[in-house]
Coordinates of C-alpha atoms and ligand atoms in Angstrom, one line a residue:
M1 CA 49.5 -24.2 19.1
N2 CA 52.9 -22.8 18.0
Q3 CA 53.3 -19.1 17.6
V4 CA 52.1 -18.3 14.0
R5 CA 55.0 -17.5 11.7
T6 CA 54.4 -16.7 8.0
R7 CA 56.8 -15.6 5.3
M8 CA 57.2 -14.3 1.9
A9 CA 60.2 -15.7 0.0
P10 CA 60.6 -13.8 -3.2
S11 CA 63.5 -14.3 -5.6
P12 CA 65.3 -11.2 -7.0
T13 CA 64.7 -12.2 -10.6
G14 CA 62.6 -9.2 -11.7
E15 CA 60.1 -6.8 -10.5
M16 CA 57.6 -8.1 -7.9
H17 CA 54.3 -9.0 -9.5
V18 CA 51.1 -7.5 -8.0
G19 CA 49.9 -11.1 -7.4
S20 CA 52.9 -11.6 -5.1
M21 CA 52.2 -8.4 -3.3
A22 CA 48.6 -9.6 -2.7
T23 CA 49.9 -12.9 -1.3
L24 CA 52.4 -11.0 0.8
L25 CA 49.5 -9.0 2.3
K26 CA 47.7 -12.2 3.3
N27 CA 50.8 -13.6 5.0
Y28 CA 51.3 -10.3 6.8
A29 CA 47.7 -10.0 8.0
F30 CA 47.5 -13.6 9.1
A31 CA 50.6 -13.3 11.2
K32 CA 49.4 -10.0 12.7
R33 CA 46.0 -11.4 13.4
N34 CA 47.5 -14.2 15.5
G35 CA 50.1 -12.1 17.2
G36 CA 52.8 -13.9 15.3
Q37 CA 55.6 -12.8 13.0
F38 CA 55.9 -12.2 9.3
L39 CA 59.3 -12.9 7.8
L40 CA 60.9 -11.8 4.6
R41 CA 63.4 -14.2 3.1
I42 CA 65.3 -13.6 -0.1
E43 CA 65.6 -16.7 -2.3
D44 CA 68.6 -15.7 -4.4
T45 CA 69.9 -19.1 -5.3
D46 CA 69.5 -18.8 -9.0
K47 CA 72.4 -16.6 -9.7
E48 CA 71.9 -16.7 -13.5
R49 CA 68.4 -15.2 -13.3
E50 CA 69.1 -12.7 -10.6
V51 CA 68.8 -9.0 -11.6
A52 CA 71.1 -6.3 -10.4
G53 CA 69.6 -4.4 -7.5
G54 CA 66.9 -7.1 -7.2
V55 CA 67.4 -7.7 -3.5
Q56 CA 67.0 -4.1 -2.6
A57 CA 64.1 -3.6 -5.0
I58 CA 62.1 -6.2 -3.1
Q59 CA 62.5 -4.5 0.2
D60 CA 61.8 -1.1 -1.3
I61 CA 58.5 -2.1 -3.0
I62 CA 57.2 -3.8 0.2
R63 CA 57.8 -0.6 2.1
R64 CA 56.3 1.6 -0.6
Y65 CA 53.1 -0.4 0.0
G66 CA 53.3 0.5 3.6
L67 CA 54.1 -3.0 4.8
D68 CA 57.1 -4.3 6.7
W69 CA 58.5 -7.5 8.0
D70 CA 59.3 -8.6 11.6
E71 CA 62.4 -10.6 10.6
G72 CA 64.3 -10.5 7.4
P73 CA 67.0 -8.5 5.7
G74 CA 68.1 -5.6 7.9
K75 CA 66.0 -7.0 10.8
E76 CA 68.0 -10.0 11.9
G77 CA 66.1 -12.2 14.3
E78 CA 67.0 -15.5 15.9
Y79 CA 66.8 -17.5 12.7
G80 CA 68.9 -15.4 10.2
P81 CA 70.6 -14.8 7.9
Y82 CA 67.5 -14.2 5.8
I83 CA 69.2 -14.2 2.4
Q84 CA 69.7 -17.7 1.1
S85 CA 73.1 -17.0 -0.5
Q86 CA 74.4 -16.3 3.0
R87 CA 73.1 -19.7 4.3
L88 CA 75.1 -22.1 2.1
D89 CA 76.9 -23.8 5.0
I90 CA 73.5 -24.5 6.5
Y91 CA 72.2 -26.3 3.3
K92 CA 75.4 -28.3 3.1
R93 CA 75.1 -29.4 6.7
E94 CA 71.4 -30.4 6.4
V95 CA 71.8 -32.2 3.0
Q96 CA 74.7 -34.2 4.5
S97 CA 72.2 -35.7 7.0
L98 CA 70.1 -36.8 4.0
I99 CA 73.1 -38.5 2.5
D100 CA 73.9 -40.2 5.8
N101 CA 70.4 -41.5 6.1
D102 CA 70.3 -42.7 2.4
K103 CA 67.6 -40.2 1.5
A104 CA 69.8 -38.5 -1.0
Y105 CA 72.8 -39.4 -3.2
Y106 CA 75.7 -37.9 -5.1
C107 CA 75.3 -37.7 -8.9
F108 CA 78.3 -37.1 -11.2
C109 CA 76.5 -37.2 -14.5
S110 CA 77.8 -34.6 -17.0
K111 CA 75.4 -32.2 -18.7
E112 CA 76.1 -34.0 -22.0
R113 CA 75.1 -37.3 -20.6
L114 CA 71.9 -35.9 -19.1
A115 CA 71.1 -34.3 -22.4
E116 CA 71.6 -37.6 -24.2
V117 CA 69.4 -39.5 -21.8
K118 CA 66.7 -36.9 -22.2
E119 CA 66.8 -37.1 -26.0
T120 CA 66.5 -40.8 -26.0
Q121 CA 63.5 -40.7 -23.6
I122 CA 61.8 -38.1 -25.7
A123 CA 62.4 -40.1 -28.8
S124 CA 60.8 -43.2 -27.2
K125 CA 57.9 -41.0 -26.0
Q126 CA 58.8 -41.3 -22.3
P127 CA 58.5 -38.3 -20.0
P128 CA 62.0 -37.0 -19.5
H129 CA 63.4 -38.0 -16.1
Y130 CA 66.7 -38.7 -14.4
D131 CA 67.6 -42.4 -15.1
R132 CA 69.2 -42.9 -11.7
H133 CA 72.5 -43.7 -13.2
C134 CA 74.4 -42.7 -10.0
L135 CA 71.9 -44.0 -7.5
N136 CA 74.0 -47.1 -6.6
I137 CA 77.4 -45.6 -6.4
D138 CA 78.9 -46.7 -3.1
K139 CA 79.0 -43.9 -0.6
E140 CA 82.7 -44.2 0.2
E141 CA 83.5 -44.2 -3.5
A142 CA 81.4 -41.1 -4.0
K143 CA 83.2 -39.3 -1.2
R144 CA 86.5 -40.2 -2.8
R145 CA 85.4 -38.8 -6.1
V146 CA 84.1 -35.6 -4.4
S147 CA 87.5 -35.1 -2.7
N148 CA 89.2 -35.7 -6.0
G149 CA 87.5 -32.6 -7.2
E150 CA 84.9 -34.1 -9.5
D151 CA 81.8 -32.0 -10.2
Y152 CA 78.7 -33.4 -8.6
V153 CA 75.2 -32.6 -7.6
I154 CA 73.1 -34.1 -4.8
R155 CA 69.8 -35.7 -5.7
L156 CA 66.8 -36.7 -3.6
K157 CA 66.1 -40.4 -3.6
V158 CA 62.4 -40.4 -4.4
P159 CA 60.6 -43.5 -3.2
A160 CA 58.9 -45.5 -5.9
N161 CA 55.1 -45.6 -6.2
Q162 CA 54.2 -43.8 -3.0
E163 CA 51.1 -41.7 -2.5
I164 CA 52.1 -38.3 -1.3
T165 CA 49.3 -36.4 0.4
F166 CA 49.1 -33.0 1.9
T167 CA 46.3 -30.7 2.9
D168 CA 45.8 -27.4 1.2
L169 CA 43.7 -25.0 3.3
L170 CA 41.7 -23.9 0.2
R171 CA 41.4 -27.2 -1.6
G172 CA 41.5 -29.9 0.9
E173 CA 43.6 -33.1 0.4
I174 CA 45.9 -33.2 -2.6
T175 CA 47.6 -36.4 -3.6
F176 CA 50.4 -37.1 -6.1
N177 CA 52.0 -40.4 -6.9
S178 CA 55.8 -40.3 -6.4
N179 CA 56.4 -42.0 -9.7
L180 CA 55.6 -38.7 -11.3
I181 CA 58.5 -37.1 -9.4
D182 CA 62.0 -37.1 -10.7
D183 CA 65.0 -37.5 -8.4
Q184 CA 65.3 -33.8 -7.8
V185 CA 68.6 -32.0 -7.7
L186 CA 68.9 -30.7 -4.1
L187 CA 72.3 -29.2 -4.1
K188 CA 73.7 -27.8 -7.4
S189 CA 77.3 -28.2 -8.6
D190 CA 78.0 -24.5 -7.6
G191 CA 77.2 -25.4 -4.0
Y192 CA 73.9 -23.5 -4.1
P193 CA 70.7 -25.3 -3.1
T194 CA 67.8 -25.6 -5.5
Y195 CA 64.6 -23.9 -4.7
H196 CA 63.1 -27.1 -3.3
L197 CA 65.9 -27.7 -0.8
G198 CA 66.4 -24.1 0.3
V199 CA 62.7 -23.5 0.8
V200 CA 62.1 -26.6 2.9
I201 CA 65.2 -26.2 5.1
D202 CA 64.5 -22.5 5.7
D203 CA 60.8 -22.8 6.3
H204 CA 61.6 -25.5 8.9
L205 CA 64.6 -23.8 10.6
M206 CA 62.8 -20.4 10.6
K207 CA 59.8 -22.2 12.3
I208 CA 57.3 -21.2 9.6
T209 CA 53.9 -22.5 10.6
H210 CA 51.8 -21.4 7.6
I211 CA 53.0 -21.2 4.0
M212 CA 50.7 -19.1 1.8
R213 CA 52.1 -18.8 -1.7
G214 CA 50.9 -18.7 -5.3
E215 CA 49.1 -21.7 -6.7
E216 CA 51.8 -22.2 -9.3
W217 CA 53.8 -23.9 -6.5
I218 CA 51.2 -26.7 -5.9
S219 CA 53.1 -29.1 -8.1
S220 CA 56.3 -28.4 -6.1
T221 CA 54.7 -29.2 -2.8
P222 CA 54.8 -33.0 -3.1
K223 CA 58.6 -32.6 -3.6
H224 CA 58.7 -30.5 -0.4
V225 CA 56.5 -33.0 1.4
L226 CA 59.0 -35.8 0.5
L227 CA 61.8 -33.7 1.8
Y228 CA 60.0 -33.0 5.1
Q229 CA 59.5 -36.7 5.4
A230 CA 63.2 -37.4 4.5
F231 CA 64.3 -35.0 7.2
G232 CA 61.7 -36.3 9.7
W233 CA 60.2 -32.8 10.1
E234 CA 56.6 -31.8 10.7
L235 CA 54.7 -30.3 7.8
P236 CA 53.6 -26.7 8.0
V237 CA 50.1 -25.7 6.9
F238 CA 49.9 -25.0 3.1
A239 CA 47.6 -22.6 1.4
H240 CA 48.0 -22.0 -2.3
I241 CA 46.6 -18.7 -3.4
P242 CA 44.9 -18.5 -6.8
V243 CA 46.6 -16.3 -9.4
F244 CA 44.9 -13.2 -10.8
L245 CA 43.4 -13.4 -14.2
N246 CA 43.7 -10.6 -16.7
P247 CA 41.1 -7.8 -16.2
D248 CA 39.0 -9.3 -19.0
G249 CA 38.9 -12.6 -17.0
K250 CA 40.8 -14.5 -19.7
G251 CA 44.1 -16.1 -18.8
K252 CA 46.7 -15.5 -16.1
M253 CA 47.4 -11.9 -15.6
S254 CA 50.2 -11.2 -18.0
K255 CA 52.5 -8.3 -19.2
R256 CA 51.1 -8.6 -22.7
K257 CA 47.8 -7.3 -21.5
G258 CA 49.0 -4.4 -19.3
M259 CA 50.9 -3.6 -16.1
V260 CA 51.7 -6.5 -13.8
S261 CA 54.5 -5.3 -11.5
A262 CA 53.6 -4.0 -8.0
A263 CA 55.7 -1.0 -8.6
S264 CA 54.1 0.0 -11.9
F265 CA 50.7 0.6 -10.2
L266 CA 52.3 3.0 -7.7
D267 CA 54.3 4.6 -10.5
R268 CA 51.0 5.3 -12.3
G269 CA 49.4 6.9 -9.3
Y270 CA 47.5 4.2 -7.5
L271 CA 47.7 4.8 -3.8
P272 CA 49.2 1.9 -1.8
E273 CA 46.2 2.0 0.6
A274 CA 43.8 1.5 -2.4
M275 CA 45.9 -1.3 -3.8
L276 CA 46.0 -3.1 -0.4
N277 CA 42.2 -2.6 0.0
F278 CA 41.8 -4.0 -3.5
F279 CA 43.9 -7.1 -2.7
M280 CA 41.8 -7.6 0.4
I281 CA 38.6 -7.9 -1.4
L282 CA 39.7 -9.9 -4.4
G283 CA 38.6 -13.5 -3.8
W284 CA 37.5 -12.7 -0.2
A285 CA 34.5 -10.9 1.2
R286 CA 33.9 -9.4 4.6
K287 CA 31.0 -10.7 6.6
N288 CA 29.3 -7.3 6.3
Q289 CA 30.1 -7.1 2.5
E290 CA 31.6 -3.6 2.9
E291 CA 34.3 -3.2 0.3
V292 CA 36.2 -0.2 1.7
M293 CA 38.2 -1.4 4.7
T294 CA 41.4 -0.5 6.5
L295 CA 44.4 -2.7 7.1
E296 CA 43.4 -2.9 10.7
D297 CA 39.9 -4.2 9.8
Y298 CA 41.5 -6.8 7.5
I299 CA 43.9 -8.0 10.2
N300 CA 41.0 -8.4 12.6
E301 CA 38.9 -10.3 10.1
F302 CA 40.9 -12.1 7.5
D303 CA 41.0 -15.9 7.7
P304 CA 42.7 -17.7 4.9
S305 CA 40.2 -20.7 5.1
D306 CA 37.6 -18.3 3.7
L307 CA 39.5 -17.8 0.5
S308 CA 38.1 -19.2 -2.7
S309 CA 40.3 -21.5 -4.7
N310 CA 39.0 -20.0 -7.9
S311 CA 41.0 -17.4 -9.7
V312 CA 39.6 -14.0 -9.9
A313 CA 40.0 -11.3 -12.6
F314 CA 42.1 -8.3 -11.7
D315 CA 39.1 -6.0 -11.8
I316 CA 40.6 -2.8 -12.9
V317 CA 37.2 -1.0 -12.8
K318 CA 36.9 -1.8 -9.2
L319 CA 40.5 -0.8 -8.5
N320 CA 39.9 2.6 -10.2
W321 CA 36.8 3.1 -8.1
L322 CA 38.6 2.3 -4.9
N323 CA 41.6 4.5 -5.9
G324 CA 39.1 7.4 -6.4
V325 CA 37.6 6.7 -3.0
Y326 CA 41.0 6.9 -1.3
I327 CA 42.0 10.0 -3.3
R328 CA 38.9 11.8 -2.1
K329 CA 39.6 10.8 1.5
L330 CA 42.9 12.8 1.4
S331 CA 43.1 16.2 2.8
L332 CA 44.4 18.8 0.3
E333 CA 47.7 18.9 2.1
Q334 CA 48.0 15.1 1.8
L335 CA 47.0 15.2 -1.8
E336 CA 49.5 17.9 -2.6
E337 CA 52.3 15.9 -1.0
K338 CA 51.3 12.6 -2.8
I339 CA 50.7 14.2 -6.2
T340 CA 53.9 16.2 -6.3
P341 CA 55.9 13.5 -8.1
F342 CA 53.2 13.5 -10.8
V343 CA 53.2 17.2 -11.4
P344 CA 55.0 17.9 -14.7
V345 CA 57.9 20.3 -14.5
T346 CA 56.1 22.7 -16.9
F347 CA 53.2 23.1 -14.5
P348 CA 53.2 26.5 -12.8
K349 CA 53.8 25.5 -9.2
E350 CA 52.1 28.5 -7.8
K351 CA 48.8 27.2 -9.2
L352 CA 49.0 23.8 -7.6
A353 CA 47.1 24.6 -4.4
A354 CA 44.3 26.3 -6.3
V355 CA 44.0 23.5 -8.9
L356 CA 43.9 20.5 -6.5
P357 CA 40.4 21.2 -5.1
L358 CA 39.1 21.5 -8.6
I359 CA 40.4 18.1 -9.7
Q360 CA 40.3 16.0 -6.6
E361 CA 36.9 14.6 -7.4
R362 CA 37.9 13.7 -10.9
L363 CA 41.3 12.0 -10.3
V364 CA 41.1 8.3 -10.8
T365 CA 44.9 8.0 -10.3
L366 CA 47.4 10.6 -9.3
G367 CA 48.9 10.1 -12.7
D368 CA 45.8 11.8 -14.2
F369 CA 47.0 15.1 -12.9
E370 CA 48.7 16.0 -16.2
I371 CA 45.8 15.2 -18.4
L372 CA 43.3 16.9 -16.1
T373 CA 45.3 20.1 -15.7
K374 CA 47.0 20.6 -19.0
F375 CA 44.6 23.4 -19.9
F376 CA 45.6 25.4 -16.8
Y377 CA 48.9 26.3 -18.5
G378 CA 49.6 24.5 -21.8
D379 CA 48.6 25.3 -25.4
L380 CA 45.1 24.4 -26.4
N381 CA 44.3 22.2 -29.3
Y382 CA 40.7 21.8 -30.4
E383 CA 38.7 21.9 -33.6
T384 CA 37.4 25.3 -34.5
D385 CA 34.1 23.9 -35.5
L386 CA 33.4 23.0 -31.9
L387 CA 33.2 26.7 -31.1
L388 CA 30.1 26.9 -33.3
K389 CA 28.2 24.1 -31.8
K390 CA 24.5 24.9 -31.3
A391 CA 25.1 28.5 -32.3
E392 CA 22.8 30.3 -34.7
S393 CA 25.7 31.8 -36.7
K394 CA 29.4 32.3 -36.7
E395 CA 28.8 36.0 -36.3
L396 CA 26.9 35.4 -33.0
V397 CA 29.9 33.5 -31.6
I398 CA 32.3 36.2 -32.7
K399 CA 30.1 38.8 -30.9
Q400 CA 30.0 36.6 -27.8
L401 CA 33.8 36.3 -27.7
E402 CA 34.3 40.0 -28.2
T403 CA 31.8 40.9 -25.6
A404 CA 33.3 38.5 -23.1
I405 CA 36.8 39.8 -23.7
G406 CA 35.5 43.3 -23.1
A407 CA 33.7 42.3 -19.9
I408 CA 36.7 40.5 -18.5
N409 CA 39.1 43.3 -19.4
S410 CA 37.0 45.8 -17.6
L411 CA 36.8 43.8 -14.3
K412 CA 38.2 46.0 -11.6
S413 CA 39.7 43.1 -9.6
W414 CA 40.3 39.4 -10.4
S415 CA 37.8 37.7 -8.1
L416 CA 35.7 34.7 -8.6
V417 CA 32.5 36.5 -7.6
D418 CA 33.1 39.4 -10.0
L419 CA 34.0 37.1 -12.8
E420 CA 31.0 34.9 -12.4
T421 CA 28.6 37.9 -12.0
S422 CA 29.9 39.7 -15.0
I423 CA 29.7 36.7 -17.3
H424 CA 26.2 35.7 -16.1
T425 CA 25.0 39.3 -16.5
L426 CA 26.3 39.2 -20.1
Q427 CA 24.5 36.1 -20.9
E428 CA 21.2 37.3 -19.4
K429 CA 21.3 40.8 -20.8
N430 CA 21.9 39.5 -24.3
D431 CA 19.5 36.6 -23.8
W432 CA 22.0 34.1 -25.2
H433 CA 21.2 30.5 -25.1
R434 CA 22.9 29.3 -21.8
G435 CA 24.0 25.9 -22.9
Q436 CA 25.5 27.2 -26.2
F437 CA 27.2 30.2 -24.6
F438 CA 28.8 28.5 -21.7
M439 CA 29.9 25.5 -23.7
M440 CA 31.5 27.8 -26.2
L441 CA 33.2 29.7 -23.5
R442 CA 34.4 26.6 -21.8
L443 CA 35.9 25.3 -25.0
A444 CA 37.6 28.6 -25.8
V445 CA 39.2 28.9 -22.4
T446 CA 40.1 25.2 -21.8
G447 CA 39.9 23.4 -25.1
E448 CA 37.8 20.7 -23.4
K449 CA 34.2 19.9 -23.3
A450 CA 34.3 18.6 -19.7
T451 CA 36.2 20.4 -17.0
P452 CA 35.8 21.2 -13.4
P453 CA 33.2 24.1 -12.7
L454 CA 33.8 26.7 -15.4
F455 CA 34.2 29.9 -13.3
E456 CA 36.5 28.3 -10.7
T457 CA 38.6 26.9 -13.6
M458 CA 38.7 30.3 -15.4
F459 CA 39.6 32.0 -12.1
V460 CA 42.6 29.7 -11.6
I461 CA 43.7 30.0 -15.2
G462 CA 44.0 33.7 -14.6
K463 CA 42.9 36.8 -16.4
D464 CA 45.8 37.2 -18.9
L465 CA 45.7 33.7 -20.1
I466 CA 41.9 33.8 -20.4
I467 CA 42.0 36.9 -22.5
K468 CA 44.7 35.4 -24.7
R469 CA 42.7 32.3 -25.3
L470 CA 39.5 34.1 -26.1
E471 CA 41.5 36.1 -28.6
E472 CA 42.9 33.0 -30.1
A473 CA 39.4 31.6 -30.4
L474 CA 38.4 34.8 -32.2
N475 CA 41.4 34.5 -34.6
K476 CA 40.4 30.9 -35.4
L477 CA 36.9 32.2 -36.5
N478 CA 38.1 35.2 -38.4
Ligands
LIG1 N1 61.3 -18.1 -4.3 C1 60.0 -18.5 -4.6 C2 59.3 -17.4 -5.4 O1 60.1 -16.7 -6.0 C3 59.2 -18.8 -3.3 C4 58.0 -19.7 -3.5 C5 57.4 -20.0 -2.2 O2 56.8 -19.2 -1.5 O3 57.7 -21.2 -1.7 O4 58.2 -17.1 -5.5

């Protein structure tokens, strides 16, 4: 068998979708598993839809996920260039062979004419299609018109009423009737190929053996098969990967229901390793059913024929769980490095190292840092009534606060052990209800009902701020 070569062929028309990143991972892993190559090709032939900086953004996001390509932009291999806009002469050359072999033809129809044809077809309830007006223009005549500077496109001559069959690795045989396929434009009037032409020529010339792409391309595949046949080229293996559904399982994952770009997850503090692990287990299970796995495990085990053709929900609960698993695996040094971009400028940096061990367990994403640590430095904001919860009287709480302030003020040194001992002694000596007292204290010093362990937290907040907050609580009650 040929050397396995897979590819991802994104268009720079917007931010890369998480679904595309998941598909990219499959292509990457499959190539690695077989000792082959994974290529990155930029399909930038739709200049109207291209976004500024899009080509670079694609490369950046793939690398932020910790992945890389063997051939592609910046890594020129034997089959470059890998950016379609730099391959226009190749498309021209290849499409000429289709014309020479009567598999394609020049079309000089104006936009206005095409619009009229379409309108008439719709009015008579026909599916809109090109009416083959230019199909029979003599080749020499067409060449003359072209050299006279007339605008033209090149169209595929789709054979009538032919069954077009291809095998999809996940779905088996798929057949379309060619009557359903329009005479596709292959080369546009601006000299750029359409997606269909570019993708087929490049996948062939770049010796791609396996095409794994989103299932939204299934309906394009018969057009590609026709092109492979027209060129007389061998078909690669196709696998169309199901799209993700929204986390609620309803409908294709869409912006309307939350984040969808691959970058937005990292920007929110999901770790690339957790994202990749999540992509691995969506729609595919390991033989041993273990869900936490490394990229290396995946490369050793992943086989696209085991993928299900059913769409799966983007299970955010599972992703959150996995992200927590990966965050807890980090050493404190690693955590500090990764979380730094999420630390607000107002956060007192000198407390960072002490805070991290207190919150590591509770972080679902790195982006939770701010919310989990606000009380270490910011102003508190809680309802006064909460201080009185489970207390016999307001007077008792006032007394508890005053006594605690006194005890903390008289601590000789600021150490966790002394702090803890002194507060525990207070509670025991006065026989205060433990739950009530500690909950009140927690609320007064953090403004929250749930925090990391109370004394560690108080210790990191620091003596002055603790006293200030206990006094503020007293003021609220007086
Ligand atoms: N340029 C297409 C895209 O943006 C590539 C589709 C394919 O993989 O064939 O997704």
